[in-house]
Short mmCIF file of C-alpha atoms and ligand atoms in Angstrom, two decimals:
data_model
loop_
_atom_site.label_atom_id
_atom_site.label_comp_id
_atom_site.label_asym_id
_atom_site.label_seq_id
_atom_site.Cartn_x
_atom_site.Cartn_y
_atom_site.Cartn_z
CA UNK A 140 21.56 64.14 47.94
CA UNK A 141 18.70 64.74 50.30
CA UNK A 142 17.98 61.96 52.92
CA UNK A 143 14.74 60.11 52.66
CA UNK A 144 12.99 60.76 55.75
CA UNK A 145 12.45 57.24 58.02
CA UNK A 146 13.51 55.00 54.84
CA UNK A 147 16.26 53.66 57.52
CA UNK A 148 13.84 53.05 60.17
CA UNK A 149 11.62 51.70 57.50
CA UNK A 150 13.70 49.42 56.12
CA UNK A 151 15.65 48.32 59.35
CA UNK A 152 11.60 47.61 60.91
CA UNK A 153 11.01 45.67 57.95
CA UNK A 154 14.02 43.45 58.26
CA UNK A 155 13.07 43.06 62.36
CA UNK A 156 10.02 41.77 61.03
CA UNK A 157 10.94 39.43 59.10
CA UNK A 158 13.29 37.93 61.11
CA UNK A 159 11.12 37.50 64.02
CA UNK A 160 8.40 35.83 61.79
CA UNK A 161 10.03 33.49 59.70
CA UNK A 162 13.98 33.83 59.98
CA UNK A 163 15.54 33.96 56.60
CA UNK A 164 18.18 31.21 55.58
CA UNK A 165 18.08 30.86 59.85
CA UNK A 166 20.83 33.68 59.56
CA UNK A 167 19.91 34.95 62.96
CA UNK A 168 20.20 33.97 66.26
CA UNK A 169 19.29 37.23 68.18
CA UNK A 170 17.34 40.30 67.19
CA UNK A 171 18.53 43.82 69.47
CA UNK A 172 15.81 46.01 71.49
CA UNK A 173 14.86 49.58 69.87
CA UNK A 174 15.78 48.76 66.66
CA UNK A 175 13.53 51.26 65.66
CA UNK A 176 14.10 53.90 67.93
CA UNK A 177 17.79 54.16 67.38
CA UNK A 178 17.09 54.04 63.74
CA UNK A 179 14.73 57.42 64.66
CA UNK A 180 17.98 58.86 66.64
CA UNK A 181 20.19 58.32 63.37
CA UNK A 182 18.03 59.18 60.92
CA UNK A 183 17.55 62.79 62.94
CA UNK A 184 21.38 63.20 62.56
CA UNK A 185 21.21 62.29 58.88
CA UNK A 186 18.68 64.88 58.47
CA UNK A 187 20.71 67.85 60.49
CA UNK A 188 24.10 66.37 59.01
CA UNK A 189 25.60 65.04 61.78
CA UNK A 190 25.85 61.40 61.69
CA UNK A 191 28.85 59.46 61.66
CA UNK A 192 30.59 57.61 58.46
CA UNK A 193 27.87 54.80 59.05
CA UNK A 194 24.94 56.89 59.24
CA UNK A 195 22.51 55.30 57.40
CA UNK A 196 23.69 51.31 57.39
CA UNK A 197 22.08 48.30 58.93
CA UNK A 198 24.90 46.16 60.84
CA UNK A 199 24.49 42.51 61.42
CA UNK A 200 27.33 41.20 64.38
CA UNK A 201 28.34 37.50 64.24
CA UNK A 202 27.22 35.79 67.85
CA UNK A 203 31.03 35.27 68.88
CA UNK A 204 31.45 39.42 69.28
CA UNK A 205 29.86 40.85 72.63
CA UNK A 206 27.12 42.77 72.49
CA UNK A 207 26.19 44.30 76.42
CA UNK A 208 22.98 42.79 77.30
CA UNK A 209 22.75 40.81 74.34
CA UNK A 210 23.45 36.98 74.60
CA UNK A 211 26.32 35.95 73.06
CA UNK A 212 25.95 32.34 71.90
CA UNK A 213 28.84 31.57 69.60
CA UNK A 214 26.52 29.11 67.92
CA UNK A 215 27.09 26.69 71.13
CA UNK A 216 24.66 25.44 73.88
CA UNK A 217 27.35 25.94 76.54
CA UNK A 218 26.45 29.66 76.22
CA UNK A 219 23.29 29.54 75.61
CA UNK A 220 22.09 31.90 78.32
CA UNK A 221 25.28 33.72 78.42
CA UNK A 222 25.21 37.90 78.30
CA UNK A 223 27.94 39.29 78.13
CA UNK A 224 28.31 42.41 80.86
CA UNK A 225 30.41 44.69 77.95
CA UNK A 226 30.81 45.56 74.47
CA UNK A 227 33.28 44.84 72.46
CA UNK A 228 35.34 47.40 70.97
CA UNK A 229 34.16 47.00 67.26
CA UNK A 230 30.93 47.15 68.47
CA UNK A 231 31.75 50.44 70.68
CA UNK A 232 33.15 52.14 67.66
CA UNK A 233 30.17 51.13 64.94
CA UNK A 234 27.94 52.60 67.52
CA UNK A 235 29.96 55.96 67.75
CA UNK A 236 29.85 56.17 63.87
CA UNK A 237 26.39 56.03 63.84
CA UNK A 238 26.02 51.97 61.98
CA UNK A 239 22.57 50.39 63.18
CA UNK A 240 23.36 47.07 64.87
CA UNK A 241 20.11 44.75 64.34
CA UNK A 242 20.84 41.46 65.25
CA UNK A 243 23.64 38.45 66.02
CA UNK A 244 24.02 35.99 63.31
CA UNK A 245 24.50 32.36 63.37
CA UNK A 246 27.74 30.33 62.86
CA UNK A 247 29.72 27.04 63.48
CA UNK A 248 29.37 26.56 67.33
CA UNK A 249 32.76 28.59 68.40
CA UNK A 250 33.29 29.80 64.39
CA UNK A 251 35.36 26.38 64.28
CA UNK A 252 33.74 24.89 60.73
CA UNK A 253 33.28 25.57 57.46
CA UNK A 254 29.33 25.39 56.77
CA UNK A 255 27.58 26.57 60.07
CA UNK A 256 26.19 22.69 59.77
CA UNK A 257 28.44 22.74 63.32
CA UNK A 258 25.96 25.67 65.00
CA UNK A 259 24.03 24.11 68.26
CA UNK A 260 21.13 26.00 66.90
CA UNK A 261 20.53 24.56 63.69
CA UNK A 262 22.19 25.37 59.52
CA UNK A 263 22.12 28.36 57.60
CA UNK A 264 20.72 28.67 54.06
CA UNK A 265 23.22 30.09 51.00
CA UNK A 266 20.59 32.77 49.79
CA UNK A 267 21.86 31.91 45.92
CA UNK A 268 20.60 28.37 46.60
CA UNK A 269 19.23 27.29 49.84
CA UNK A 270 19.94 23.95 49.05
CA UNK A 271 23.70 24.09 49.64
CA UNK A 272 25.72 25.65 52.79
CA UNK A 273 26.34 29.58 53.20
CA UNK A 274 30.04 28.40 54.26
CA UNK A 275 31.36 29.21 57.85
CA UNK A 276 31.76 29.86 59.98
CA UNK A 277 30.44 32.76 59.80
CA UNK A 278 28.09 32.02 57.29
CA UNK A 279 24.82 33.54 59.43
CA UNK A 280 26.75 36.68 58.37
CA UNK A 281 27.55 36.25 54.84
CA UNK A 282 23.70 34.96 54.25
CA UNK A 283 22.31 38.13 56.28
CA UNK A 284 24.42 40.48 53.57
CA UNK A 285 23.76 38.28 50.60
CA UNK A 286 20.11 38.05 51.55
CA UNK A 287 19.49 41.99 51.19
CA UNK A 288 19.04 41.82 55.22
CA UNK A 289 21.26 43.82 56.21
CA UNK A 290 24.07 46.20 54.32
CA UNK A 291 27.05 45.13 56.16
CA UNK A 292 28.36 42.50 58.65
CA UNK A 293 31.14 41.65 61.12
CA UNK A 294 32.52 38.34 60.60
CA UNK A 295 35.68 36.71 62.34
CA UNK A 296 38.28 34.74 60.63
CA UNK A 297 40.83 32.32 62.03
CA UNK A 298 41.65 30.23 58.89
CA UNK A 299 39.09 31.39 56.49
CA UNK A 300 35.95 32.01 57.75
CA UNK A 301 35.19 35.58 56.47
CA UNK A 302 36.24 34.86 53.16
CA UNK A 303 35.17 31.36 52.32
CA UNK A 304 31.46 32.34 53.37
CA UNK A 305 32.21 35.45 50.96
CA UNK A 306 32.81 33.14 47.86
CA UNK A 307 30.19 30.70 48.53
CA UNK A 308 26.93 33.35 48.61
CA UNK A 309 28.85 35.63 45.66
CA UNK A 310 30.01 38.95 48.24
CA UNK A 311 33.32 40.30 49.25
CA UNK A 312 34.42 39.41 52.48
CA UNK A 313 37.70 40.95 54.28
CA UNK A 314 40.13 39.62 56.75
CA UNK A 315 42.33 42.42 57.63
CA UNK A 316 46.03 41.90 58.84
CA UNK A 317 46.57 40.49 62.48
CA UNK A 318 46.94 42.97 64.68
CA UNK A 319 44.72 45.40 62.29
CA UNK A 320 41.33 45.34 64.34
CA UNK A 321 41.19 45.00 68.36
CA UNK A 322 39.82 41.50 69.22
CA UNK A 323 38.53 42.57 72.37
CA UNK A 324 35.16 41.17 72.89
CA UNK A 325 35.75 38.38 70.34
CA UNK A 326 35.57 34.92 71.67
CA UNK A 327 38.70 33.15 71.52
CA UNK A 328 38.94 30.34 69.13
CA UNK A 329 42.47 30.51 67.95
CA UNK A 330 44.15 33.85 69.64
CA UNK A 331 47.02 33.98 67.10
CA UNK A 332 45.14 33.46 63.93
CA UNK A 333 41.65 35.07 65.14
CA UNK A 334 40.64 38.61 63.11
CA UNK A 335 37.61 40.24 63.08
CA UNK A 336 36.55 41.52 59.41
CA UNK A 337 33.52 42.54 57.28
CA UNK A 338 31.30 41.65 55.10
CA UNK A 339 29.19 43.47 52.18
CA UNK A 340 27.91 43.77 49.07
CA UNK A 341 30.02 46.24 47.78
CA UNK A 342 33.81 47.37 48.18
CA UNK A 343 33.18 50.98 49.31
CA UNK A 344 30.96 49.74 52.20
CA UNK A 345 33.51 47.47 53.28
CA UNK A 346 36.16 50.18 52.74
CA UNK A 347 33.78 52.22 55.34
CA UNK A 348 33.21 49.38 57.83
CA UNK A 349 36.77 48.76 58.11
CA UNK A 350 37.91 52.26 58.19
CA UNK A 351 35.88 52.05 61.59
CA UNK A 352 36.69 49.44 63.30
CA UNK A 353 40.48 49.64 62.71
CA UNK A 354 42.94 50.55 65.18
CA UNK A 355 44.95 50.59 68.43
CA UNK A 356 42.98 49.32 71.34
CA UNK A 357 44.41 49.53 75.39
CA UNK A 358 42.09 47.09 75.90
CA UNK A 359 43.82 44.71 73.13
CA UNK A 360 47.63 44.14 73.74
CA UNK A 361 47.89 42.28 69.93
CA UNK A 362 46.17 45.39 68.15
CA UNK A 363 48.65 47.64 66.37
CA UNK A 364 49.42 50.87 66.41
CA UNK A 365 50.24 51.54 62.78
CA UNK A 366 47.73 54.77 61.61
CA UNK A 367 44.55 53.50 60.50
CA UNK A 368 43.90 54.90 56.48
CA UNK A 369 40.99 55.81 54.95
CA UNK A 370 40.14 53.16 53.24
CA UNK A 371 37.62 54.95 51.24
CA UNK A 372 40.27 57.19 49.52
CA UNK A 373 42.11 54.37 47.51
CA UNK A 374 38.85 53.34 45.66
CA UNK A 375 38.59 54.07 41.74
CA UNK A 376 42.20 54.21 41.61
CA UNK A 377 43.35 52.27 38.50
CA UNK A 378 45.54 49.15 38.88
CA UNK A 379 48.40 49.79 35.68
CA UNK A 380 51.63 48.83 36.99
CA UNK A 381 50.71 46.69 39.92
CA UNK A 382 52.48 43.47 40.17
CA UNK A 383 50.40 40.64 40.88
CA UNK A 384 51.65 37.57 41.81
CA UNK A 385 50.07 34.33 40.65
CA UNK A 386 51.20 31.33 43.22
CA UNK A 387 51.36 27.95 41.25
CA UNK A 388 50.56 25.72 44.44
CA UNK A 389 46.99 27.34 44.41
CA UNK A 390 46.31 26.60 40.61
CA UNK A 391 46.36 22.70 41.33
CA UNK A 392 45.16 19.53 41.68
CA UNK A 393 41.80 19.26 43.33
CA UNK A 394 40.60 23.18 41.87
CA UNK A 395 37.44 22.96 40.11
CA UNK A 396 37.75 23.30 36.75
CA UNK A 397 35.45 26.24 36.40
CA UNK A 398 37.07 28.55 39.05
CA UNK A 399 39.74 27.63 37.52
CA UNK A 400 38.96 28.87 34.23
CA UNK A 401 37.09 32.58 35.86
CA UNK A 402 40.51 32.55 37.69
CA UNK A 403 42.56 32.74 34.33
CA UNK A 404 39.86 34.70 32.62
CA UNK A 405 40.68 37.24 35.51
CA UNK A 406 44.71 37.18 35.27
CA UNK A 407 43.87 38.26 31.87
CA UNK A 408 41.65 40.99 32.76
CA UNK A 409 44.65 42.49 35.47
CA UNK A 410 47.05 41.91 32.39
CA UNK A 411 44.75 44.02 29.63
CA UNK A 412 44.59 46.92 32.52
CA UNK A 413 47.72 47.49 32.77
CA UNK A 414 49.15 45.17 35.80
CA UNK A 415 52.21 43.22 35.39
CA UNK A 416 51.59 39.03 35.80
CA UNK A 417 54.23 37.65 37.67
CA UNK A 418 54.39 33.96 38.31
CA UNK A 419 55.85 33.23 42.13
CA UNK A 420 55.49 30.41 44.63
CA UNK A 421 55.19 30.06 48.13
CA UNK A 422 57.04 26.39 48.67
CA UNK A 423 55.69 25.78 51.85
CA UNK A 424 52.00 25.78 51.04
CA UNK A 425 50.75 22.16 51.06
CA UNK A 426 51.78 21.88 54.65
CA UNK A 427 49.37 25.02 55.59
CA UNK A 428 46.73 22.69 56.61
CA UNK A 429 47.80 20.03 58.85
CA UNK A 430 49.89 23.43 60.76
CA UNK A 431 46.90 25.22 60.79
CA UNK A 432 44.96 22.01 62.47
CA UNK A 433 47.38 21.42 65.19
CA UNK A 434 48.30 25.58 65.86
CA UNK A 435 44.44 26.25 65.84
CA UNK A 436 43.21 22.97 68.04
CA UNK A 437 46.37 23.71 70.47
CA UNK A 438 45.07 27.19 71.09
CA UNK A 439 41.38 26.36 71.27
CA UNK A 440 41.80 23.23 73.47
CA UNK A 441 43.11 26.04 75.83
CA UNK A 442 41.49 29.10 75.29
CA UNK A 443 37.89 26.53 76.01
CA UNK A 444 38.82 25.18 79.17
CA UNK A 445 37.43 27.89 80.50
CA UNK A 446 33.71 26.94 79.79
CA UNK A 447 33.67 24.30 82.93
CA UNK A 448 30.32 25.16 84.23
CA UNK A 449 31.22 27.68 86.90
CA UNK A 450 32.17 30.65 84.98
CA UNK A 451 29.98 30.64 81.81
CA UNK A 452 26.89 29.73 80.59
CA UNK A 453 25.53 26.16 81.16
CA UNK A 454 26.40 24.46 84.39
CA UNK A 455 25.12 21.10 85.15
CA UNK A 456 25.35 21.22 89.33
CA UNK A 457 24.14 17.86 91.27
CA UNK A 458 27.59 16.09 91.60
CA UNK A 459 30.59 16.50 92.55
CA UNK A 460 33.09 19.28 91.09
CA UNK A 461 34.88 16.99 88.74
CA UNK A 462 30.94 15.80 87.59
CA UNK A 463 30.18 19.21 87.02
CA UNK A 464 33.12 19.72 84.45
CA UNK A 465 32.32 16.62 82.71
CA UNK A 466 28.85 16.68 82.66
CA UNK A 467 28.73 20.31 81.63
CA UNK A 468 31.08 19.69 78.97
CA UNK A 469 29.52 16.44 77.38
CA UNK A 470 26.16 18.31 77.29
CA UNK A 471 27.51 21.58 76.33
CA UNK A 472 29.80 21.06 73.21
CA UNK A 473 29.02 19.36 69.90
CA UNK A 474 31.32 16.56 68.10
CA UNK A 475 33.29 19.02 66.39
CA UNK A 476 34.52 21.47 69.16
CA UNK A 477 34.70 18.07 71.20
CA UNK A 478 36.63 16.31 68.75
CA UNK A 479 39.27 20.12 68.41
CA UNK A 480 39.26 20.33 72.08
CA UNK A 481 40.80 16.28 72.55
CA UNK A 482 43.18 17.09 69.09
CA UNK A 483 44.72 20.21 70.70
CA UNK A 484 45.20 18.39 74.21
CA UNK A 485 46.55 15.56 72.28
CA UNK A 486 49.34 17.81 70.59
CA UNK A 487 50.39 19.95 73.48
CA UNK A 488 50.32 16.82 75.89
CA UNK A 489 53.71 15.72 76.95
CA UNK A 490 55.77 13.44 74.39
CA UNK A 491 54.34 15.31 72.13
CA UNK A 492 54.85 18.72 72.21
CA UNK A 493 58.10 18.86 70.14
CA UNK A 494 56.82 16.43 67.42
CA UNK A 495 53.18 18.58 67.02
CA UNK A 496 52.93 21.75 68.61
CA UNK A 497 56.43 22.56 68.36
CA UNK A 498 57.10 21.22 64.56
CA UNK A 499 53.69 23.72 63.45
CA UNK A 500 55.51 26.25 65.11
CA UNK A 501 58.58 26.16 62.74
CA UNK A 502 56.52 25.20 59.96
CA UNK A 503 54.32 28.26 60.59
CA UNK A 504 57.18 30.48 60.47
CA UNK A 505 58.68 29.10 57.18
CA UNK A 506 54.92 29.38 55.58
CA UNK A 507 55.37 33.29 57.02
CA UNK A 508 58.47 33.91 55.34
CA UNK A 509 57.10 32.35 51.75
CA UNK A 510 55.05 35.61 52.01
CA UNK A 511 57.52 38.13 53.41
CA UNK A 512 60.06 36.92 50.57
CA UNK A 513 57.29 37.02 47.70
CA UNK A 514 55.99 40.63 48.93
CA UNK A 515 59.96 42.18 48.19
CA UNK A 516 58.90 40.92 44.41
CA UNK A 517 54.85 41.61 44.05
CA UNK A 518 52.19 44.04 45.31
CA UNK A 519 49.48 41.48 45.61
CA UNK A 520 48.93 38.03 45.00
CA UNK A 521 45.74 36.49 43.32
CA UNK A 522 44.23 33.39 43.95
CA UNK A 523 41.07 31.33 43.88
CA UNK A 524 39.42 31.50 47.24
CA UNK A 525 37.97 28.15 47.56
CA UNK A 526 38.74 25.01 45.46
CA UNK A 527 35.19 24.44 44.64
CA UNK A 528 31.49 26.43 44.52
CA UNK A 529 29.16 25.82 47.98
CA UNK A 530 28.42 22.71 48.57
CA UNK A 531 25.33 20.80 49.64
CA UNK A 532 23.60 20.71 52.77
CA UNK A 533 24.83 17.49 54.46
CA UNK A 534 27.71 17.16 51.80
CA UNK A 535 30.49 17.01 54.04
CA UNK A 536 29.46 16.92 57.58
CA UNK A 537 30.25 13.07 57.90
CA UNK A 538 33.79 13.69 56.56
CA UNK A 539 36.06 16.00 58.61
CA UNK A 540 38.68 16.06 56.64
CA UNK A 541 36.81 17.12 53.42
CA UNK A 542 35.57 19.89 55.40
CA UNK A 543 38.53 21.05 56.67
CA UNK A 544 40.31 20.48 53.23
CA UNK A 545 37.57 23.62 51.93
CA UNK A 546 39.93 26.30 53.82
CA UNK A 547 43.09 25.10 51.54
CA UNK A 548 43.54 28.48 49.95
CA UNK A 549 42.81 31.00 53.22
CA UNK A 550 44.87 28.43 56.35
CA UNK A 551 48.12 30.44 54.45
CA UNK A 552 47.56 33.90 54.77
CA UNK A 553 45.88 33.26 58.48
CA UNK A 554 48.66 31.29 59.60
CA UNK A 555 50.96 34.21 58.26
CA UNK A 556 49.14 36.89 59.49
CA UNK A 557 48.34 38.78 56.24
CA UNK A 558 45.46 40.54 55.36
CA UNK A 559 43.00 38.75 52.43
CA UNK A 560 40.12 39.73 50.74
CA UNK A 561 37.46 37.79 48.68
CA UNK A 562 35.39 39.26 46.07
CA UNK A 563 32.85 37.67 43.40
CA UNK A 564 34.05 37.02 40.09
CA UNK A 565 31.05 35.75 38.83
CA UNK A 566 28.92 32.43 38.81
CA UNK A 567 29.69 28.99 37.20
CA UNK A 568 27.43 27.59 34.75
CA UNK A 569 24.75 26.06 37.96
CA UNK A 570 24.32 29.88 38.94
CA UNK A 571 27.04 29.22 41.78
CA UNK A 572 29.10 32.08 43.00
CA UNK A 573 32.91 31.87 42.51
CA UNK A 574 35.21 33.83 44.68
CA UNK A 575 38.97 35.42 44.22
CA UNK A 576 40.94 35.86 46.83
CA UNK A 577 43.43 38.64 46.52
CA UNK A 578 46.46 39.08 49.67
CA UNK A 579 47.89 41.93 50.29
CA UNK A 580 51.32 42.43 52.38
CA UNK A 581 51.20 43.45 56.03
CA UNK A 582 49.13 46.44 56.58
CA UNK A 583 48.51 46.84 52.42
CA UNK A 584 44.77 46.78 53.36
CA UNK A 585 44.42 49.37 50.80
CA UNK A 586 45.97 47.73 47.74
CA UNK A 587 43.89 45.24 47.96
CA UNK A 588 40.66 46.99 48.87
CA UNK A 589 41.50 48.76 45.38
CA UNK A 590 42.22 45.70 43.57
CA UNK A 591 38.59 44.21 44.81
CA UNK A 592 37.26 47.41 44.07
CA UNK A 593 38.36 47.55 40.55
CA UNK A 594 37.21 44.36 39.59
CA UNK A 595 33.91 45.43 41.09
CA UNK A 596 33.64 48.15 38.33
CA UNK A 597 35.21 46.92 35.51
CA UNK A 598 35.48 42.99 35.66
CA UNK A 599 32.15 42.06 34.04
CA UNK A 600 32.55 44.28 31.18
CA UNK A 601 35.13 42.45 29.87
N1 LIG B 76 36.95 26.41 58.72
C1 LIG B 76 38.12 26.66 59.52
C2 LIG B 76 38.03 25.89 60.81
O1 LIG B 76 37.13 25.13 60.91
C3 LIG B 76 38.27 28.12 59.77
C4 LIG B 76 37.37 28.62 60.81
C5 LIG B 76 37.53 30.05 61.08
O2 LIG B 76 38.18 30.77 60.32
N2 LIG B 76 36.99 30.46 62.20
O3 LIG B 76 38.83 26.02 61.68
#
């Protein structure tokens, strides 16, 4: 097919445009020089043949992934003037493949929420209704794809935040195994649990994205050096024979009624093509949360002490140097990294180590081994992604523990390291997406790339 002349410079000026004027759903936070001019550069390569595997993609980059130059926010005002001096090495790699970064999108100050209601710099808008919350925390990202702004975006996920934003604006959204894609250049939330992933409309641009940014880094001692597919070959494939597990603990109490019933209507839909239904459970998945909430607020509480106003961003100087730590710090976070940062000192402190950190541990292990024991019996499993459809604006933000309780199906297959991917199965009856989340085993990117890529095609014909 012959390349349209400037239609990616046209379209990627466009979308510059608009977000400079009027900021749609507040999905951005940054906009990048020369849009327009590397746009040019690619487009020339399209022309002659030569561009990379992204040739011809815009690329939206959630503000917690280094961009040189660029600030780097992570929806907090501790870094609000913070640019960082490198790239990361997703961000290296969509560059050499020819994807056209445009901008840094908004999220829950330091991706820890569920809503980006927690960014310094104000909410994002769900593009389905703009009443109601994208999800987070990287929901500047998910509204950015949803939106028709851009055709693909890097999220990160440490308990859910790829995929929950997926299923609340109605795209897929993929968190690949630990280990899968380097982290360098990612802010640290949550070291063990944090992933980078992607976001987009469609499976086979996700399949692309990911394809990309996979692989062993140097600069990364977590990233892993099992070979990197392409994730682009397993698509079309038909799914006859697969077994798909169907975990009871996820089909319970507090699920919305009407993702429960697209849920079922989908089990159905794997059993009429072919797959075999296989009912499992993973026993150890009502403790998920509270493990997630003490591993994640352990590892945060230590991986932020280094913003003390000396090394990063905002530094309030006058007093003396225990001042400048505490005054940077009470001006510099909101409540919510506040409140993670006091949690995670709280359960590491001494006395009670063993009885928090030290109990998640274990727990976290026997939560890993409910997976490695139901992968020996089933290819995939399939689940809802979210117990209910986005909520309002303002819905949940006085009530941490609601919010927290919206990650209830994703906290498992963070906390064991698996990859996960969320793709739209549709809307409920107020127009609301609904999401399904389908985990793969360790490194089974593929199966489930296929899976999400044949309900793509062939679910709403049914
Ligand atoms: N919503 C979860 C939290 O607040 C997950 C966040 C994430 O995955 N970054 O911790």
């Amino acid at each position: 097919m012959p390349v349209k002349l400037d239609s990616l410079t046209k379209r990627a000026e466009s979308v510059v445009e608009r977000v400079n004027q009027d900021n749609p759903y507040h999905a951005f936070l940054s906009v990048l020089p020369d849009v327009g001019d590397r746009a040019l550069q690619i487009e020339s390569k399209m022309q002659s043949q030569t561009s990379g595997s992204l040739g011809g993609l815009i690329v939206a980059v959630k503000d917690n992934i280094s961009v040189r130059g660029i600030p780097t926010t992570c929806g907090s005002a501790i870094l609000e003037n913070y640019i960082p001096p490198y790239d990361a090495t997703v961000v290296k790699k969509i560059v050499s493949a020819d994807g056209l970064i445009i901008g840094k999108t908004n999220m829950d100050e330091f991706a820890m929420g569920s809503s980006t209601e927690h960014s310094a710099f104000g909410t994002v808008r769900n593009p389905v209704d703009e009443t109601r919350v994208p999800g987070g925390s990287s929901g500047g990202s998910a509204a950015a794809v949803a939106g028709g702004l851009v055709d693909v975006a890097l999220g990160s996920d440490t308990g859910g935040s790829i995929r929950q934003p997926a299923a609340f604006c109605g795209i897929a959204g993929i968190k690949p195994t630990y280990g899968r894609v380097s982290r360098y250049g990612l802010v640290a939330f949550a070291s063990s649990l944090d992933q980078i992933g992607v976001f987009s409309k469609n499976i086979e641009n996700a399949a692309k994205l990911l394809t990309v940014i996979s692989g062993v880094d140097p600069d990364d001692s977590t990233s892993s050096n099992t070979p990197v597919p392409d994730y682009s070959a397993v698509l079309g494939k038909e799914i006859g024979g697969l077994r798909v597990g169907i975990p009871k603990e996820y089909l319970s109490e507090g699920l919305n009624d009407e993702i429960h019933r697209q849920i079922e209507k989908c089990i159905d839909f794997f059993r009429k093509s072919g797959a075999e239904i296989v009912p499992v459970s993973l026993p150890h998945t009502s403790y998920a949360i509270a493990t997630y909430y003490i591993i994640a607020t352990a590892e945060a509480s230590s991986n932020l002490a280094r913003y003390d106003g000396i090394r990063y961003g905002l530094s309030k100087r006058g007093g003396d140097l225990e001042s400048v730590y505490r005054e940077t710090r009470a001006e510099g976070f909101g409540d919510e990294v506040t409140r993670r940062i006091v949690l995670g000192t709280y359960v590491l402190s001494a006395g009670y180590y063993d009885a928090y950190y030290d109990k998640a541990q274990r727990v976290r292990r026997l939560i890993k081994e409910d997976f490695v024991k139901v992968f020996q019996q089933v290819d995939i499993l399939f689940t809802p992604t979210t117990p209910t459809t986005a909520f309002p604006i303002g819905g949940k933000i006085e009530d941490p523990l609601a919010m927290y309780l919206s990650d209830v199906y994703t906290v498992p297959a963070s906390l064991a390291g698996v990859p996960a991917i969320s793709v739209p199965l549709g809307n409920a009856s107020d127009n609301l997406p609904i999401g399904g989340q389908i985990i793969g085993n360790y490194f089974d990117e593929e199966t489930i790339l296929q899976v999400g890529h044949y309900i793509e095609r062939n679910f709403s014909l049914i």
